[in-house]
Amino acid sequence: MSRIIALIDMDCFYAQVEQRIRPELWGKPMAVSQISAGGSASIMLAITYEARAFGVKRGMSVKEAKKVCPSLEICMVPNLPTMNKADLSRYKSASDEVFDILTKQESIILEKASVDEAYLDITEAVEIACNAESPEQIIERFMAHAAELFPSTFIADGEDEKLESDQRLARIIKWLDEDCRMDSLQLNLAVGAYLIEKIRKEIFTKTQFQCSAGIGINKIIAKLVCARHKPNQQTIIPPQFVAKVYEMTPINSTMADLQMVPKEQILHEFPEQSIWLFKIMQGNDDEPIRPRLQQKSLAISKNFPGVYKLRSVAGVEKWVTNLSAEFSKRLYEDQVVNQRTALNLTISFRNDEGFYNKTVPLNSYVNIGIINNLLSFMRSYNKAGDKEAWHPPIKNISMSASRFREGVDSQTKQITLWAEKAIQRSLTPDESETKPRELNEPVTSKCVTSTEAKKKRSDSFKTVDHIPQPSTSKQSEQPELIQLDSDDEIGYEIVSSKNDNDLKMERRPFYYRDVVNDEFNENYNEIQTSVNDSTMHSEQNPREKDIPLSERSAIMSRYMPKNLDDLKNQEIKDMIEQLPEDVRQVSAQM
Ligand code: TTP
């Protein structure tokens, strides 16, 4: 049986998220805008279809948008109070709601394509539905109840965009009666469209969000027609119309251009994607839907626009340190939740002269390694004569990890377990579930270099004693262990509630964190093109967010060593020997 693939794409997603918060905005011309760091400019990110009718477009400034649509309502993407960064958590949890519904669908394979887009291989679900009734029964039923069963379906045949709404239904009935009776593949597409109508309805009922869909025999074709009838509609593309629809769609010109390029050049430029590209150029795509809720890469990025450009060595070092620490923390979290290890690190930065990046093997998640790598790369482009200055000034710093292998090493297992145990001990179950640290709470973060850490080796573990205890009245003033790692050396980070305006990193204890994908908005386009085969748009595994304590323990226990003898690495054993007595006891009980 030929595969039946659907692409579901949420309509003006961020805008719907804001409209749900402020229901008076439903049906109004409105847009979601993001203010740039420093508040100097604000551009449109998500625009409702009512506003699009006035000509409001993504990327327009508030002024431009208001000019074409004076009644435009604008909602701003919130900022993290302690950082000059967008707080995308509300959009990510809205996305999780949608993906929760999708993952619960039976007999489908789900591939998350972005924060608001998913491919569904519904072949098996269609097969099951087809086995329950004869083809004639299905066709009769579909034709008799077409208005109810296919309330928003179009058949892409090249003429569909001109149809009035009463003609739409007549076209479906004709297709069912003629094509679906003759050809089981077309019937399967009809059944697929019926299932997708149901899933979209369920998404709407449970979340209030509308979405659109494309249904075809492969991913490319589903993608090709997904936006053909938007919003809140879906399009089937029967194989006999593929060529015609291709012809009339802008992607065709891309494909036509590609066909002009010698195959050797494609092979050279896109070695990994070349087979796929050759097939697509022939209108042929048999790429399977890969069950995936995880992102293929993990990235962090920070823009420094205008007056915020980094012009001093101290400024660059401070931000590289801050971002590396945050990135390192996210890598560890990813390792624990997804049980995988990234092998490649791409470090990049932009200055007034250009964009520079390089990919290196990611030998360790210890943030000092990341810092050193990035700093030495950046230093080679610093042309300032003065020792303290940086020129050309830095506009962006990014780090991205990719090429994940399954599993984690024993060092990490041991260390994460130790930290997890320590944190668990420090929190009562109730508090751990309900009272993570307030997001707004002022925090400072301090990274200790490996050399300093060496000196403080014995002291470092004593930080465990300072993990806030629920019973301690002064708990918020105590430093708190966030990360501990070993790579022959012990590095640690402490977080206190002391005010320090220079360091504005938001911190939470292990596994408690808000999902912030800064690169998404700040570098959306740039990162999408600069990172190979990335699903940057989607970024966050929904499982990463607010994992309850019980589930975290279950995740940890799946791969933690049963006892210390399981650890082969002598260095780890030595390290544990250095632990203070009470901590060693915790480790020994594991
Ligand atoms: P899209 O799916 O590209 O667009 P959309 O959902 O707003 O509208 P459409 O109905 O045409 O699908 O992006 C999903 C969300 O991602 C979007 O609502 C806002 C956000 N986004 C950015 O923040 N920056 C960007 O550059 C893009 C393209 C999207």
mmCIF file with all atom_site columns, N, CA and C and ligand atoms in Angstrom, residues 9-15 34 45-47 49 52 58 114-117 230 520-521 524-525 537, ligand 1:
data_model
loop_
_atom_site.group_PDB
_atom_site.id
_atom_site.type_symbol
_atom_site.label_atom_id
_atom_site.label_alt_id
_atom_site.label_comp_id
_atom_site.label_asym_id
_atom_site.label_entity_id
_atom_site.label_seq_id
_atom_site.pdbx_PDB_ins_code
_atom_site.Cartn_x
_atom_site.Cartn_y
_atom_site.Cartn_z
_atom_site.occupancy
_atom_site.B_iso_or_equiv
_atom_site.pdbx_formal_charge
_atom_site.auth_seq_id
_atom_site.auth_comp_id
_atom_site.auth_asym_id
_atom_site.auth_atom_id
_atom_site.pdbx_PDB_model_num
ATOM   1   N N   . ASP A 1 9   ? -0.136 21.880 10.186 1.00 0.00 ? 9   ASP A N   1
ATOM   2   C CA  . ASP A 1 9   ? 0.571  23.134 10.501 1.00 0.00 ? 9   ASP A CA  1
ATOM   3   C C   . ASP A 1 9   ? -0.405 24.078 11.204 1.00 0.00 ? 9   ASP A C   1
ATOM   4   N N   . MET A 1 10  ? -0.036 24.515 12.382 1.00 0.00 ? 10  MET A N   1
ATOM   5   C CA  . MET A 1 10  ? -0.919 25.430 13.113 1.00 0.00 ? 10  MET A CA  1
ATOM   6   C C   . MET A 1 10  ? -0.993 26.771 12.377 1.00 0.00 ? 10  MET A C   1
ATOM   7   N N   . ASP A 1 11  ? -2.145 27.374 12.381 1.00 0.00 ? 11  ASP A N   1
ATOM   8   C CA  . ASP A 1 11  ? -2.305 28.670 11.712 1.00 0.00 ? 11  ASP A CA  1
ATOM   9   C C   . ASP A 1 11  ? -1.775 29.787 12.620 1.00 0.00 ? 11  ASP A C   1
ATOM   10  N N   . CYS A 1 12  ? -1.121 30.735 12.033 1.00 0.00 ? 12  CYS A N   1
ATOM   11  C CA  . CYS A 1 12  ? -0.559 31.917 12.738 1.00 0.00 ? 12  CYS A CA  1
ATOM   12  C C   . CYS A 1 12  ? -0.386 31.613 14.237 1.00 0.00 ? 12  CYS A C   1
ATOM   13  N N   . PHE A 1 13  ? 0.526  30.701 14.487 1.00 0.00 ? 13  PHE A N   1
ATOM   14  C CA  . PHE A 1 13  ? 0.536  30.038 15.786 1.00 0.00 ? 13  PHE A CA  1
ATOM   15  C C   . PHE A 1 13  ? 0.683  30.970 16.995 1.00 0.00 ? 13  PHE A C   1
ATOM   16  N N   . TYR A 1 14  ? 1.718  31.791 16.986 1.00 0.00 ? 14  TYR A N   1
ATOM   17  C CA  . TYR A 1 14  ? 1.914  32.660 18.156 1.00 0.00 ? 14  TYR A CA  1
ATOM   18  C C   . TYR A 1 14  ? 0.692  33.569 18.356 1.00 0.00 ? 14  TYR A C   1
ATOM   19  N N   . ALA A 1 15  ? 0.106  33.971 17.220 1.00 0.00 ? 15  ALA A N   1
ATOM   20  C CA  . ALA A 1 15  ? -1.042 34.873 17.320 1.00 0.00 ? 15  ALA A CA  1
ATOM   21  C C   . ALA A 1 15  ? -2.199 34.153 18.016 1.00 0.00 ? 15  ALA A C   1
ATOM   22  N N   . GLN A 1 34  ? 7.889  41.112 18.241 1.00 0.00 ? 34  GLN A N   1
ATOM   23  C CA  . GLN A 1 34  ? 8.952  40.949 19.229 1.00 0.00 ? 34  GLN A CA  1
ATOM   24  C C   . GLN A 1 34  ? 9.816  42.180 19.271 1.00 0.00 ? 34  GLN A C   1
ATOM   25  N N   . LEU A 1 45  ? 5.952  39.008 13.910 1.00 0.00 ? 45  LEU A N   1
ATOM   26  C CA  . LEU A 1 45  ? 6.363  37.604 13.795 1.00 0.00 ? 45  LEU A CA  1
ATOM   27  C C   . LEU A 1 45  ? 5.209  36.727 13.319 1.00 0.00 ? 45  LEU A C   1
ATOM   28  N N   . ALA A 1 46  ? 4.047  36.920 13.925 1.00 0.00 ? 46  ALA A N   1
ATOM   29  C CA  . ALA A 1 46  ? 2.883  36.086 13.591 1.00 0.00 ? 46  ALA A CA  1
ATOM   30  C C   . ALA A 1 46  ? 1.704  37.020 13.354 1.00 0.00 ? 46  ALA A C   1
ATOM   31  N N   . ILE A 1 47  ? 1.023  36.769 12.284 1.00 0.00 ? 47  ILE A N   1
ATOM   32  C CA  . ILE A 1 47  ? -0.034 37.706 11.881 1.00 0.00 ? 47  ILE A CA  1
ATOM   33  C C   . ILE A 1 47  ? -1.318 36.929 11.615 1.00 0.00 ? 47  ILE A C   1
ATOM   34  N N   . TYR A 1 49  ? -4.949 35.962 10.043 1.00 0.00 ? 49  TYR A N   1
ATOM   35  C CA  . TYR A 1 49  ? -5.378 36.049 8.642  1.00 0.00 ? 49  TYR A CA  1
ATOM   36  C C   . TYR A 1 49  ? -6.229 37.302 8.406  1.00 0.00 ? 49  TYR A C   1
ATOM   37  N N   . ARG A 1 52  ? -3.651 39.827 7.768  1.00 0.00 ? 52  ARG A N   1
ATOM   38  C CA  . ARG A 1 52  ? -2.984 39.603 6.471  1.00 0.00 ? 52  ARG A CA  1
ATOM   39  C C   . ARG A 1 52  ? -3.835 40.191 5.350  1.00 0.00 ? 52  ARG A C   1
ATOM   40  N N   . ARG A 1 58  ? 4.913  39.472 7.778  1.00 0.00 ? 58  ARG A N   1
ATOM   41  C CA  . ARG A 1 58  ? 5.983  39.162 8.721  1.00 0.00 ? 58  ARG A CA  1
ATOM   42  C C   . ARG A 1 58  ? 7.204  40.014 8.396  1.00 0.00 ? 58  ARG A C   1
ATOM   43  N N   . SER A 1 114 ? 8.465  21.183 13.493 1.00 0.00 ? 114 SER A N   1
ATOM   44  C CA  . SER A 1 114 ? 8.779  22.484 14.076 1.00 0.00 ? 114 SER A CA  1
ATOM   45  C C   . SER A 1 114 ? 7.868  22.676 15.280 1.00 0.00 ? 114 SER A C   1
ATOM   46  N N   . VAL A 1 115 ? 7.930  23.864 15.867 1.00 0.00 ? 115 VAL A N   1
ATOM   47  C CA  . VAL A 1 115 ? 7.126  24.122 17.059 1.00 0.00 ? 115 VAL A CA  1
ATOM   48  C C   . VAL A 1 115 ? 5.633  23.979 16.750 1.00 0.00 ? 115 VAL A C   1
ATOM   49  N N   . ASP A 1 116 ? 5.267  24.185 15.493 1.00 0.00 ? 116 ASP A N   1
ATOM   50  C CA  . ASP A 1 116 ? 3.839  24.142 15.172 1.00 0.00 ? 116 ASP A CA  1
ATOM   51  C C   . ASP A 1 116 ? 3.533  23.312 13.925 1.00 0.00 ? 116 ASP A C   1
ATOM   52  N N   . GLU A 1 117 ? 4.398  22.366 13.630 1.00 0.00 ? 117 GLU A N   1
ATOM   53  C CA  . GLU A 1 117 ? 4.246  21.583 12.401 1.00 0.00 ? 117 GLU A CA  1
ATOM   54  C C   . GLU A 1 117 ? 4.624  20.141 12.648 1.00 0.00 ? 117 GLU A C   1
ATOM   55  N N   . LYS A 1 230 ? -5.596 27.874 3.530  1.00 0.00 ? 230 LYS A N   1
ATOM   56  C CA  . LYS A 1 230 ? -5.385 28.247 4.928  1.00 0.00 ? 230 LYS A CA  1
ATOM   57  C C   . LYS A 1 230 ? -6.263 29.448 5.225  1.00 0.00 ? 230 LYS A C   1
ATOM   58  N N   . PHE A 1 520 ? 15.569 30.963 18.424 1.00 0.00 ? 520 PHE A N   1
ATOM   59  C CA  . PHE A 1 520 ? 14.416 30.787 17.564 1.00 0.00 ? 520 PHE A CA  1
ATOM   60  C C   . PHE A 1 520 ? 13.977 32.115 16.966 1.00 0.00 ? 520 PHE A C   1
ATOM   61  N N   . ASN A 1 521 ? 13.775 33.077 17.823 1.00 0.00 ? 521 ASN A N   1
ATOM   62  C CA  . ASN A 1 521 ? 13.336 34.350 17.278 1.00 0.00 ? 521 ASN A CA  1
ATOM   63  C C   . ASN A 1 521 ? 14.497 35.227 16.844 1.00 0.00 ? 521 ASN A C   1
ATOM   64  N N   . TYR A 1 524 ? 16.295 33.206 13.858 1.00 0.00 ? 524 TYR A N   1
ATOM   65  C CA  . TYR A 1 524 ? 15.475 32.177 13.266 1.00 0.00 ? 524 TYR A CA  1
ATOM   66  C C   . TYR A 1 524 ? 15.971 31.756 11.883 1.00 0.00 ? 524 TYR A C   1
ATOM   67  N N   . ASN A 1 525 ? 16.029 32.719 10.976 1.00 0.00 ? 525 ASN A N   1
ATOM   68  C CA  . ASN A 1 525 ? 16.354 32.357 9.601  1.00 0.00 ? 525 ASN A CA  1
ATOM   69  C C   . ASN A 1 525 ? 17.796 31.916 9.463  1.00 0.00 ? 525 ASN A C   1
ATOM   70  N N   . HIS A 1 537 ? 13.489 25.118 14.176 1.00 0.00 ? 537 HIS A N   1
ATOM   71  C CA  . HIS A 1 537 ? 12.187 25.732 14.331 1.00 0.00 ? 537 HIS A CA  1
ATOM   72  C C   . HIS A 1 537 ? 11.419 25.069 15.480 1.00 0.00 ? 537 HIS A C   1
HETATM 73  P P1  . TTP B 2 .   ? 5.006  29.611 10.839 1.00 0.00 ? 1   TTP B P1  1
HETATM 74  O O1  . TTP B 2 .   ? 4.339  28.281 10.897 1.00 0.00 ? 1   TTP B O1  1
HETATM 75  O O2  . TTP B 2 .   ? 6.045  29.838 9.798  1.00 0.00 ? 1   TTP B O2  1
HETATM 76  O O3  . TTP B 2 .   ? 3.925  30.749 10.619 1.00 0.00 ? 1   TTP B O3  1
HETATM 77  P P2  . TTP B 2 .   ? 2.557  31.024 11.370 1.00 0.00 ? 1   TTP B P2  1
HETATM 78  O O4  . TTP B 2 .   ? 2.115  29.839 12.178 1.00 0.00 ? 1   TTP B O4  1
HETATM 79  O O5  . TTP B 2 .   ? 2.652  32.317 12.109 1.00 0.00 ? 1   TTP B O5  1
HETATM 80  O O6  . TTP B 2 .   ? 1.563  31.285 10.178 1.00 0.00 ? 1   TTP B O6  1
HETATM 81  P P3  . TTP B 2 .   ? 0.988  30.277 9.091  1.00 0.00 ? 1   TTP B P3  1
HETATM 82  O O7  . TTP B 2 .   ? -0.490 30.232 9.357  1.00 0.00 ? 1   TTP B O7  1
HETATM 83  O O8  . TTP B 2 .   ? 1.319  30.901 7.805  1.00 0.00 ? 1   TTP B O8  1
HETATM 84  O O9  . TTP B 2 .   ? 1.634  28.925 9.284  1.00 0.00 ? 1   TTP B O9  1
HETATM 85  O O10 . TTP B 2 .   ? 5.670  29.931 12.224 1.00 0.00 ? 1   TTP B O10 1
HETATM 86  C C1  . TTP B 2 .   ? 5.123  29.468 13.448 1.00 0.00 ? 1   TTP B C1  1
HETATM 87  C C2  . TTP B 2 .   ? 5.426  30.473 14.532 1.00 0.00 ? 1   TTP B C2  1
HETATM 88  O O11 . TTP B 2 .   ? 6.821  30.603 14.664 1.00 0.00 ? 1   TTP B O11 1
HETATM 89  C C3  . TTP B 2 .   ? 4.916  31.840 14.221 1.00 0.00 ? 1   TTP B C3  1
HETATM 90  O O12 . TTP B 2 .   ? 3.580  32.021 14.690 1.00 0.00 ? 1   TTP B O12 1
HETATM 91  C C4  . TTP B 2 .   ? 5.877  32.756 14.886 1.00 0.00 ? 1   TTP B C4  1
HETATM 92  C C5  . TTP B 2 .   ? 7.155  31.956 14.978 1.00 0.00 ? 1   TTP B C5  1
HETATM 93  N N1  . TTP B 2 .   ? 8.187  32.447 14.019 1.00 0.00 ? 1   TTP B N1  1
HETATM 94  C C6  . TTP B 2 .   ? 9.181  33.296 14.486 1.00 0.00 ? 1   TTP B C6  1
HETATM 95  O O13 . TTP B 2 .   ? 9.214  33.610 15.666 1.00 0.00 ? 1   TTP B O13 1
HETATM 96  N N2  . TTP B 2 .   ? 10.110 33.767 13.624 1.00 0.00 ? 1   TTP B N2  1
HETATM 97  C C7  . TTP B 2 .   ? 10.089 33.443 12.306 1.00 0.00 ? 1   TTP B C7  1
HETATM 98  O O14 . TTP B 2 .   ? 10.950 33.906 11.544 1.00 0.00 ? 1   TTP B O14 1
HETATM 99  C C8  . TTP B 2 .   ? 9.070  32.539 11.836 1.00 0.00 ? 1   TTP B C8  1
HETATM 100 C C9  . TTP B 2 .   ? 9.016  32.138 10.396 1.00 0.00 ? 1   TTP B C9  1
HETATM 101 C C10 . TTP B 2 .   ? 8.148  32.066 12.735 1.00 0.00 ? 1   TTP B C10 1
#
